[in-house]
Amino acid sequence: MTDTPHRPLDRHKTPEGLSDRVALGVVKFMRVFADAFFSRRYGHRAVVLETVAAVPGMVGGLLQHLKALRHIREDQGWIRELLDEAENERMHLMTFIHIAQPSLFERGLIMVGQAIFFNAYFFLYLLFPKTAHRVVGYLEEEAVVSYTAYLAEVDAGRVENVPAPQIAIDYWHLPETARLRDVIIAVRADEARHRDVNHGFADALAGRAKPSTAPHAAE
């Protein structure tokens, strides 16, 4: 998922209309709680948040699949893109579990957070798919910010630059000598891609881009 390593990291989608502003407000509200709970424990933050981040792609892929069946039409690449996103976010989680070693409490938080978020996002996507994609786009913007801060902590020596787990080396085809820093850079590139994809999907649903234009290639 790191096919475009030079995506701008500071890209921000300016809200257009009420639904975009609501989506951004929801994400900023969620960010307050994440910052308060995890502070600078970026590895543990990644474990919990990647569990949630893997939900939208699976929900969107399912509902787009059902929509394509109902309308008996091609999905224009949306289903595969969304399912690939879900798989990619799951691999982020598997990687950071090896790095952060979540506590029993954090594992419980994961279960509760996933249950709440899955149901909320399912109905959001079912009723307001454009807003749902915009929420994910803004979530990914925040993810890029968080991983950039995580990288800064590693570069400053405040977080140990431990060896990359083998699962990350295999998934991103990293050298055997790869460290945590290399993993963060790869994950951040994935998040930047998901940011652009979901903003592209939202724009297509809003009529500001052609639905036939592959949103996964949006720049």
Short mmCIF file of N, CA, C and O in Angstrom, two decimals, residues 90-208:
data_model
loop_
_atom_site.label_atom_id
_atom_site.label_comp_id
_atom_site.label_asym_id
_atom_site.label_seq_id
_atom_site.Cartn_x
_atom_site.Cartn_y
_atom_site.Cartn_z
N ARG A 90 -5.53 -3.51 9.20
CA ARG A 90 -5.37 -4.67 10.09
C ARG A 90 -3.90 -5.03 10.23
O ARG A 90 -3.44 -5.37 11.34
N MET A 91 -3.14 -4.90 9.15
CA MET A 91 -1.71 -5.20 9.23
C MET A 91 -0.98 -4.15 10.07
O MET A 91 0.00 -4.47 10.75
N HIS A 92 -1.45 -2.91 10.04
CA HIS A 92 -0.90 -1.90 10.95
C HIS A 92 -1.08 -2.36 12.39
O HIS A 92 -0.16 -2.29 13.21
N LEU A 93 -2.29 -2.83 12.69
CA LEU A 93 -2.57 -3.28 14.05
C LEU A 93 -1.67 -4.45 14.44
O LEU A 93 -1.08 -4.46 15.52
N MET A 94 -1.57 -5.44 13.57
CA MET A 94 -0.75 -6.61 13.87
C MET A 94 0.71 -6.21 14.13
O MET A 94 1.39 -6.78 14.99
N THR A 95 1.16 -5.21 13.40
CA THR A 95 2.53 -4.74 13.57
C THR A 95 2.73 -4.07 14.92
O THR A 95 3.68 -4.38 15.65
N PHE A 96 1.83 -3.16 15.28
CA PHE A 96 2.02 -2.40 16.52
C PHE A 96 1.71 -3.21 17.76
O PHE A 96 2.15 -2.85 18.85
N ILE A 97 0.98 -4.30 17.62
CA ILE A 97 0.81 -5.20 18.76
C ILE A 97 2.16 -5.77 19.18
O ILE A 97 2.47 -5.90 20.36
N HIS A 98 3.00 -6.09 18.19
CA HIS A 98 4.35 -6.61 18.49
C HIS A 98 5.22 -5.53 19.13
O HIS A 98 6.08 -5.84 19.96
N ILE A 99 5.00 -4.29 18.76
CA ILE A 99 5.85 -3.20 19.25
C ILE A 99 5.39 -2.71 20.62
O ILE A 99 6.21 -2.51 21.53
N ALA A 100 4.09 -2.51 20.80
CA ALA A 100 3.58 -1.86 22.01
C ALA A 100 3.18 -2.83 23.12
O ALA A 100 3.13 -2.44 24.28
N GLN A 101 2.86 -4.08 22.76
CA GLN A 101 2.43 -5.05 23.75
C GLN A 101 1.29 -4.48 24.62
O GLN A 101 1.48 -4.14 25.78
N PRO A 102 0.08 -4.36 24.06
CA PRO A 102 -1.03 -3.73 24.79
C PRO A 102 -1.39 -4.47 26.07
O PRO A 102 -1.28 -5.70 26.16
N SER A 103 -1.81 -3.70 27.05
CA SER A 103 -2.21 -4.27 28.34
C SER A 103 -3.59 -4.90 28.23
O SER A 103 -4.31 -4.72 27.23
N LEU A 104 -4.00 -5.61 29.27
CA LEU A 104 -5.32 -6.23 29.31
C LEU A 104 -6.41 -5.16 29.24
O LEU A 104 -7.43 -5.33 28.56
N PHE A 105 -6.17 -4.03 29.91
CA PHE A 105 -7.13 -2.93 29.86
C PHE A 105 -7.29 -2.40 28.45
O PHE A 105 -8.40 -2.14 27.98
N GLU A 106 -6.16 -2.23 27.74
CA GLU A 106 -6.21 -1.70 26.38
C GLU A 106 -6.89 -2.69 25.44
O GLU A 106 -7.60 -2.29 24.51
N ARG A 107 -6.70 -3.99 25.68
CA ARG A 107 -7.39 -4.98 24.86
C ARG A 107 -8.91 -4.90 25.10
O ARG A 107 -9.70 -5.05 24.16
N GLY A 108 -9.31 -4.64 26.33
CA GLY A 108 -10.73 -4.45 26.61
C GLY A 108 -11.26 -3.20 25.95
O GLY A 108 -12.38 -3.18 25.42
N LEU A 109 -10.46 -2.14 25.96
CA LEU A 109 -10.84 -0.89 25.31
C LEU A 109 -11.01 -1.09 23.81
O LEU A 109 -11.92 -0.52 23.20
N ILE A 110 -10.17 -1.92 23.24
CA ILE A 110 -10.27 -2.24 21.82
C ILE A 110 -11.62 -2.88 21.51
O ILE A 110 -12.31 -2.51 20.56
N MET A 111 -12.02 -3.85 22.33
CA MET A 111 -13.29 -4.55 22.10
C MET A 111 -14.48 -3.61 22.20
O MET A 111 -15.38 -3.62 21.35
N VAL A 112 -14.48 -2.76 23.22
CA VAL A 112 -15.58 -1.82 23.41
C VAL A 112 -15.61 -0.78 22.29
O VAL A 112 -16.66 -0.50 21.69
N GLY A 113 -14.44 -0.22 21.99
CA GLY A 113 -14.35 0.80 20.96
C GLY A 113 -14.77 0.29 19.60
O GLY A 113 -15.49 0.97 18.85
N GLN A 114 -14.36 -0.93 19.27
CA GLN A 114 -14.73 -1.50 17.98
C GLN A 114 -16.23 -1.75 17.89
O GLN A 114 -16.85 -1.47 16.86
N ALA A 115 -16.82 -2.25 18.96
CA ALA A 115 -18.26 -2.52 18.95
C ALA A 115 -19.06 -1.24 18.74
O ALA A 115 -20.01 -1.20 17.95
N ILE A 116 -18.67 -0.19 19.43
CA ILE A 116 -19.39 1.09 19.30
C ILE A 116 -19.18 1.69 17.92
O ILE A 116 -20.13 2.10 17.24
N PHE A 117 -17.92 1.71 17.49
CA PHE A 117 -17.60 2.37 16.22
C PHE A 117 -18.19 1.63 15.03
O PHE A 117 -18.66 2.24 14.08
N PHE A 118 -18.16 0.28 15.08
CA PHE A 118 -18.70 -0.48 13.95
C PHE A 118 -20.17 -0.14 13.72
O PHE A 118 -20.59 0.14 12.59
N ASN A 119 -20.96 -0.17 14.77
CA ASN A 119 -22.39 0.09 14.62
C ASN A 119 -22.66 1.53 14.20
O ASN A 119 -23.51 1.80 13.34
N ALA A 120 -21.92 2.48 14.79
CA ALA A 120 -22.10 3.88 14.43
C ALA A 120 -21.73 4.12 12.97
O ALA A 120 -22.46 4.79 12.23
N TYR A 121 -20.60 3.55 12.56
CA TYR A 121 -20.14 3.79 11.18
C TYR A 121 -21.03 3.07 10.18
O TYR A 121 -21.26 3.59 9.07
N PHE A 122 -21.52 1.90 10.53
CA PHE A 122 -22.41 1.16 9.62
C PHE A 122 -23.63 2.01 9.25
O PHE A 122 -23.97 2.15 8.07
N PHE A 123 -24.27 2.58 10.25
CA PHE A 123 -25.47 3.36 9.97
C PHE A 123 -25.13 4.70 9.32
O PHE A 123 -25.89 5.19 8.48
N LEU A 124 -23.98 5.26 9.66
CA LEU A 124 -23.55 6.49 9.00
C LEU A 124 -23.35 6.23 7.50
O LEU A 124 -23.81 7.01 6.66
N TYR A 125 -22.66 5.12 7.19
CA TYR A 125 -22.40 4.82 5.77
C TYR A 125 -23.70 4.47 5.05
O TYR A 125 -23.89 4.83 3.88
N LEU A 126 -24.57 3.74 5.73
CA LEU A 126 -25.83 3.34 5.11
C LEU A 126 -26.68 4.55 4.74
O LEU A 126 -27.30 4.60 3.67
N LEU A 127 -26.69 5.57 5.62
CA LEU A 127 -27.54 6.74 5.42
C LEU A 127 -26.83 7.90 4.74
O LEU A 127 -27.44 8.61 3.93
N PHE A 128 -25.56 8.10 5.07
CA PHE A 128 -24.82 9.25 4.54
C PHE A 128 -23.41 8.82 4.11
O PHE A 128 -22.42 9.13 4.76
N PRO A 129 -23.30 8.09 3.00
CA PRO A 129 -22.00 7.56 2.60
C PRO A 129 -20.94 8.64 2.32
O PRO A 129 -19.76 8.44 2.61
N LYS A 130 -21.37 9.78 1.78
CA LYS A 130 -20.39 10.84 1.52
C LYS A 130 -19.77 11.32 2.82
O LYS A 130 -18.55 11.47 2.93
N THR A 131 -20.61 11.55 3.82
CA THR A 131 -20.11 11.99 5.12
C THR A 131 -19.22 10.93 5.74
O THR A 131 -18.19 11.24 6.36
N ALA A 132 -19.59 9.67 5.57
CA ALA A 132 -18.79 8.58 6.12
C ALA A 132 -17.38 8.58 5.53
O ALA A 132 -16.39 8.45 6.26
N HIS A 133 -17.29 8.74 4.23
CA HIS A 133 -15.96 8.79 3.59
C HIS A 133 -15.19 10.04 4.03
O HIS A 133 -13.97 9.99 4.20
N ARG A 134 -15.91 11.13 4.22
CA ARG A 134 -15.23 12.36 4.65
C ARG A 134 -14.68 12.19 6.06
O ARG A 134 -13.59 12.66 6.36
N VAL A 135 -15.45 11.54 6.92
CA VAL A 135 -14.96 11.27 8.28
C VAL A 135 -13.65 10.49 8.21
O VAL A 135 -12.67 10.82 8.90
N VAL A 136 -13.60 9.46 7.38
CA VAL A 136 -12.38 8.67 7.27
C VAL A 136 -11.25 9.50 6.69
O VAL A 136 -10.10 9.39 7.14
N GLY A 137 -11.56 10.34 5.70
CA GLY A 137 -10.52 11.20 5.15
C GLY A 137 -9.89 12.09 6.22
O GLY A 137 -8.66 12.22 6.30
N TYR A 138 -10.73 12.68 7.07
CA TYR A 138 -10.21 13.52 8.14
C TYR A 138 -9.52 12.70 9.23
O TYR A 138 -8.53 13.15 9.83
N LEU A 139 -10.02 11.50 9.50
CA LEU A 139 -9.34 10.62 10.45
C LEU A 139 -7.93 10.30 9.97
O LEU A 139 -6.97 10.28 10.76
N GLU A 140 -7.81 10.06 8.68
CA GLU A 140 -6.49 9.74 8.13
C GLU A 140 -5.57 10.95 8.13
O GLU A 140 -4.36 10.81 8.28
N GLU A 141 -6.13 12.13 7.96
CA GLU A 141 -5.32 13.35 8.10
C GLU A 141 -4.71 13.39 9.50
O GLU A 141 -3.51 13.69 9.67
N GLU A 142 -5.53 13.09 10.50
CA GLU A 142 -5.04 13.09 11.88
C GLU A 142 -4.04 11.96 12.11
O GLU A 142 -3.09 12.10 12.89
N ALA A 143 -4.24 10.83 11.43
CA ALA A 143 -3.31 9.72 11.56
C ALA A 143 -1.93 10.11 11.03
O ALA A 143 -0.90 9.77 11.63
N VAL A 144 -1.90 10.83 9.93
CA VAL A 144 -0.62 11.29 9.39
C VAL A 144 0.07 12.22 10.39
O VAL A 144 1.28 12.11 10.62
N VAL A 145 -0.69 13.09 11.02
CA VAL A 145 -0.14 13.99 12.04
C VAL A 145 0.43 13.18 13.20
O VAL A 145 1.54 13.44 13.69
N SER A 146 -0.32 12.18 13.66
CA SER A 146 0.11 11.37 14.81
C SER A 146 1.39 10.59 14.49
O SER A 146 2.30 10.52 15.32
N TYR A 147 1.45 10.00 13.30
CA TYR A 147 2.64 9.23 12.96
C TYR A 147 3.84 10.13 12.72
O TYR A 147 4.99 9.73 12.97
N THR A 148 3.60 11.34 12.26
CA THR A 148 4.70 12.30 12.13
C THR A 148 5.25 12.66 13.51
O THR A 148 6.47 12.75 13.71
N ALA A 149 4.36 12.84 14.49
CA ALA A 149 4.80 13.12 15.86
C ALA A 149 5.51 11.92 16.46
O ALA A 149 6.52 12.06 17.18
N TYR A 150 5.03 10.73 16.17
CA TYR A 150 5.67 9.48 16.63
C TYR A 150 7.08 9.39 16.07
O TYR A 150 8.06 9.08 16.79
N LEU A 151 7.22 9.70 14.79
CA LEU A 151 8.53 9.68 14.14
C LEU A 151 9.48 10.69 14.79
O LEU A 151 10.67 10.41 14.99
N ALA A 152 8.95 11.86 15.12
CA ALA A 152 9.77 12.89 15.78
C ALA A 152 10.28 12.41 17.13
O ALA A 152 11.42 12.70 17.52
N GLU A 153 9.44 11.68 17.87
CA GLU A 153 9.85 11.13 19.16
C GLU A 153 10.99 10.12 18.99
O GLU A 153 11.93 10.08 19.78
N VAL A 154 10.90 9.31 17.95
CA VAL A 154 11.96 8.34 17.68
C VAL A 154 13.25 9.07 17.30
O VAL A 154 14.34 8.76 17.80
N ASP A 155 13.14 10.06 16.42
CA ASP A 155 14.33 10.79 15.97
C ASP A 155 14.99 11.56 17.10
O ASP A 155 16.21 11.76 17.11
N ALA A 156 14.18 12.00 18.08
CA ALA A 156 14.72 12.75 19.21
C ALA A 156 15.30 11.83 20.29
O ALA A 156 15.86 12.31 21.28
N GLY A 157 15.11 10.51 20.12
CA GLY A 157 15.64 9.57 21.09
C GLY A 157 14.75 9.34 22.29
O GLY A 157 15.14 8.64 23.24
N ARG A 158 13.54 9.91 22.27
CA ARG A 158 12.62 9.73 23.40
C ARG A 158 11.85 8.41 23.31
O ARG A 158 11.29 7.95 24.29
N VAL A 159 11.81 7.82 22.12
CA VAL A 159 11.25 6.49 21.91
C VAL A 159 12.33 5.64 21.28
O VAL A 159 12.97 6.05 20.31
N GLU A 160 12.56 4.46 21.84
CA GLU A 160 13.63 3.60 21.34
C GLU A 160 13.33 3.13 19.93
O GLU A 160 12.22 2.67 19.63
N ASN A 161 14.31 3.23 19.07
CA ASN A 161 14.17 2.80 17.68
C ASN A 161 14.43 1.30 17.59
O ASN A 161 15.46 0.86 17.09
N VAL A 162 13.48 0.53 18.06
CA VAL A 162 13.65 -0.92 18.17
C VAL A 162 13.63 -1.58 16.80
O VAL A 162 13.17 -0.98 15.81
N PRO A 163 14.12 -2.80 16.70
CA PRO A 163 14.05 -3.51 15.42
C PRO A 163 12.61 -3.70 14.97
O PRO A 163 11.71 -3.91 15.78
N ALA A 164 12.38 -3.62 13.68
CA ALA A 164 11.04 -3.83 13.14
C ALA A 164 10.63 -5.29 13.32
O ALA A 164 11.46 -6.19 13.12
N PRO A 165 9.39 -5.55 13.71
CA PRO A 165 8.94 -6.94 13.82
C PRO A 165 8.94 -7.62 12.45
O PRO A 165 8.80 -6.94 11.41
N GLN A 166 9.10 -8.92 12.44
CA GLN A 166 9.20 -9.65 11.17
C GLN A 166 7.95 -9.49 10.32
O GLN A 166 8.02 -9.44 9.09
N ILE A 167 6.78 -9.38 10.96
CA ILE A 167 5.54 -9.23 10.20
C ILE A 167 5.57 -7.94 9.37
O ILE A 167 5.07 -7.92 8.24
N ALA A 168 6.18 -6.89 9.89
CA ALA A 168 6.29 -5.63 9.15
C ALA A 168 7.31 -5.75 8.02
O ALA A 168 7.09 -5.25 6.91
N ILE A 169 8.42 -6.42 8.29
CA ILE A 169 9.44 -6.62 7.27
C ILE A 169 8.86 -7.39 6.09
O ILE A 169 9.08 -7.03 4.92
N ASP A 170 8.09 -8.42 6.38
CA ASP A 170 7.49 -9.23 5.31
C ASP A 170 6.42 -8.46 4.56
O ASP A 170 6.34 -8.54 3.32
N TYR A 171 5.59 -7.73 5.27
CA TYR A 171 4.45 -7.05 4.63
C TYR A 171 4.89 -5.89 3.74
O TYR A 171 4.40 -5.74 2.62
N TRP A 172 5.80 -5.07 4.25
CA TRP A 172 6.24 -3.90 3.48
C TRP A 172 7.53 -4.15 2.70
O TRP A 172 8.07 -3.22 2.09
N HIS A 173 8.01 -5.38 2.73
CA HIS A 173 9.24 -5.74 2.03
C HIS A 173 10.40 -4.85 2.46
O HIS A 173 11.16 -4.32 1.64
N LEU A 174 10.52 -4.70 3.77
CA LEU A 174 11.59 -3.89 4.34
C LEU A 174 12.86 -4.74 4.45
O LEU A 174 12.80 -5.97 4.50
N PRO A 175 14.02 -4.09 4.51
CA PRO A 175 15.26 -4.86 4.72
C PRO A 175 15.25 -5.51 6.10
O PRO A 175 14.57 -5.04 7.02
N GLU A 176 16.00 -6.58 6.25
CA GLU A 176 16.04 -7.29 7.53
C GLU A 176 16.58 -6.42 8.65
O GLU A 176 16.36 -6.72 9.83
N THR A 177 17.29 -5.37 8.30
CA THR A 177 17.84 -4.45 9.31
C THR A 177 16.89 -3.32 9.66
O THR A 177 17.26 -2.40 10.40
N ALA A 178 15.66 -3.36 9.15
CA ALA A 178 14.70 -2.27 9.37
C ALA A 178 14.42 -2.07 10.86
O ALA A 178 14.44 -3.01 11.65
N ARG A 179 14.14 -0.81 11.20
CA ARG A 179 13.83 -0.45 12.59
C ARG A 179 12.43 0.15 12.66
O ARG A 179 11.74 0.31 11.66
N LEU A 180 12.06 0.53 13.88
CA LEU A 180 10.75 1.15 14.10
C LEU A 180 10.55 2.36 13.20
O LEU A 180 9.46 2.58 12.67
N ARG A 181 11.59 3.15 13.02
CA ARG A 181 11.49 4.35 12.19
C ARG A 181 11.01 4.01 10.78
O ARG A 181 10.18 4.71 10.20
N ASP A 182 11.54 2.94 10.22
CA ASP A 182 11.15 2.53 8.87
C ASP A 182 9.68 2.10 8.83
O ASP A 182 8.97 2.37 7.85
N VAL A 183 9.25 1.45 9.90
CA VAL A 183 7.85 1.01 9.97
C VAL A 183 6.92 2.22 10.02
O VAL A 183 5.91 2.27 9.31
N ILE A 184 7.25 3.19 10.84
CA ILE A 184 6.40 4.38 10.97
C ILE A 184 6.28 5.10 9.63
O ILE A 184 5.19 5.54 9.24
N ILE A 185 7.38 5.21 8.91
CA ILE A 185 7.35 5.88 7.61
C ILE A 185 6.44 5.12 6.64
O ILE A 185 5.65 5.74 5.90
N ALA A 186 6.51 3.79 6.65
CA ALA A 186 5.67 2.98 5.76
C ALA A 186 4.20 3.12 6.12
O ALA A 186 3.34 3.29 5.25
N VAL A 187 3.89 3.08 7.42
CA VAL A 187 2.51 3.20 7.88
C VAL A 187 1.96 4.58 7.55
O VAL A 187 0.82 4.73 7.09
N ARG A 188 2.76 5.60 7.78
CA ARG A 188 2.32 6.97 7.50
C ARG A 188 2.00 7.14 6.00
O ARG A 188 1.03 7.83 5.65
N ALA A 189 2.79 6.52 5.14
CA ALA A 189 2.51 6.60 3.71
C ALA A 189 1.19 5.93 3.38
O ALA A 189 0.42 6.42 2.54
N ASP A 190 0.91 4.80 4.04
CA ASP A 190 -0.39 4.14 3.85
C ASP A 190 -1.53 5.06 4.26
O ASP A 190 -2.55 5.15 3.56
N GLU A 191 -1.37 5.72 5.40
CA GLU A 191 -2.44 6.58 5.91
C GLU A 191 -2.67 7.77 4.97
O GLU A 191 -3.81 8.20 4.76
N ALA A 192 -1.60 8.30 4.40
CA ALA A 192 -1.75 9.40 3.44
C ALA A 192 -2.53 8.93 2.21
O ALA A 192 -3.34 9.67 1.65
N ARG A 193 -2.28 7.70 1.82
CA ARG A 193 -3.03 7.14 0.68
C ARG A 193 -4.51 7.01 1.03
O ARG A 193 -5.38 7.42 0.25
N HIS A 194 -4.81 6.45 2.19
CA HIS A 194 -6.21 6.29 2.59
C HIS A 194 -6.90 7.64 2.71
O HIS A 194 -8.09 7.76 2.40
N ARG A 195 -6.18 8.63 3.19
CA ARG A 195 -6.73 9.99 3.27
C ARG A 195 -7.20 10.46 1.90
O ARG A 195 -8.35 10.91 1.74
N ASP A 196 -6.34 10.34 0.91
CA ASP A 196 -6.67 10.83 -0.42
C ASP A 196 -7.77 10.00 -1.08
O ASP A 196 -8.64 10.53 -1.76
N VAL A 197 -7.74 8.69 -0.86
CA VAL A 197 -8.76 7.81 -1.42
C VAL A 197 -10.14 8.18 -0.89
O VAL A 197 -11.10 8.32 -1.64
N ASN A 198 -10.25 8.32 0.43
CA ASN A 198 -11.56 8.58 1.01
C ASN A 198 -12.08 9.97 0.70
O ASN A 198 -13.29 10.15 0.49
N HIS A 199 -11.21 10.96 0.66
CA HIS A 199 -11.65 12.27 0.21
C HIS A 199 -12.09 12.20 -1.26
O HIS A 199 -13.06 12.87 -1.66
N GLY A 200 -11.40 11.38 -2.05
CA GLY A 200 -11.80 11.20 -3.44
C GLY A 200 -13.16 10.54 -3.57
O GLY A 200 -13.99 10.95 -4.40
N PHE A 201 -13.42 9.53 -2.74
CA PHE A 201 -14.74 8.89 -2.74
C PHE A 201 -15.82 9.90 -2.36
O PHE A 201 -16.90 9.94 -2.96
N ALA A 202 -15.55 10.69 -1.31
CA ALA A 202 -16.54 11.67 -0.87
C ALA A 202 -16.82 12.69 -1.96
O ALA A 202 -17.98 13.07 -2.18
N ASP A 203 -15.78 13.14 -2.64
CA ASP A 203 -15.97 14.10 -3.73
C ASP A 203 -16.80 13.49 -4.85
O ASP A 203 -17.65 14.15 -5.45
N ALA A 204 -16.54 12.21 -5.16
CA ALA A 204 -17.32 11.54 -6.21
C ALA A 204 -18.79 11.46 -5.83
O ALA A 204 -19.67 11.70 -6.66
N LEU A 205 -19.06 11.12 -4.58
CA LEU A 205 -20.45 11.03 -4.13
C LEU A 205 -21.13 12.39 -4.08
O LEU A 205 -22.35 12.49 -4.20
N ALA A 206 -20.33 13.44 -3.91
CA ALA A 206 -20.88 14.80 -3.89
C ALA A 206 -21.04 15.37 -5.29
O ALA A 206 -21.54 16.47 -5.46
N GLY A 207 -20.57 14.62 -6.29
CA GLY A 207 -20.67 15.10 -7.67
C GLY A 207 -19.56 16.02 -8.08
O GLY A 207 -19.63 16.66 -9.13
N ARG A 208 -18.50 16.10 -7.23
CA ARG A 208 -17.37 16.98 -7.56
C ARG A 208 -16.27 16.23 -8.29
O ARG A 208 -15.25 16.80 -8.63
#
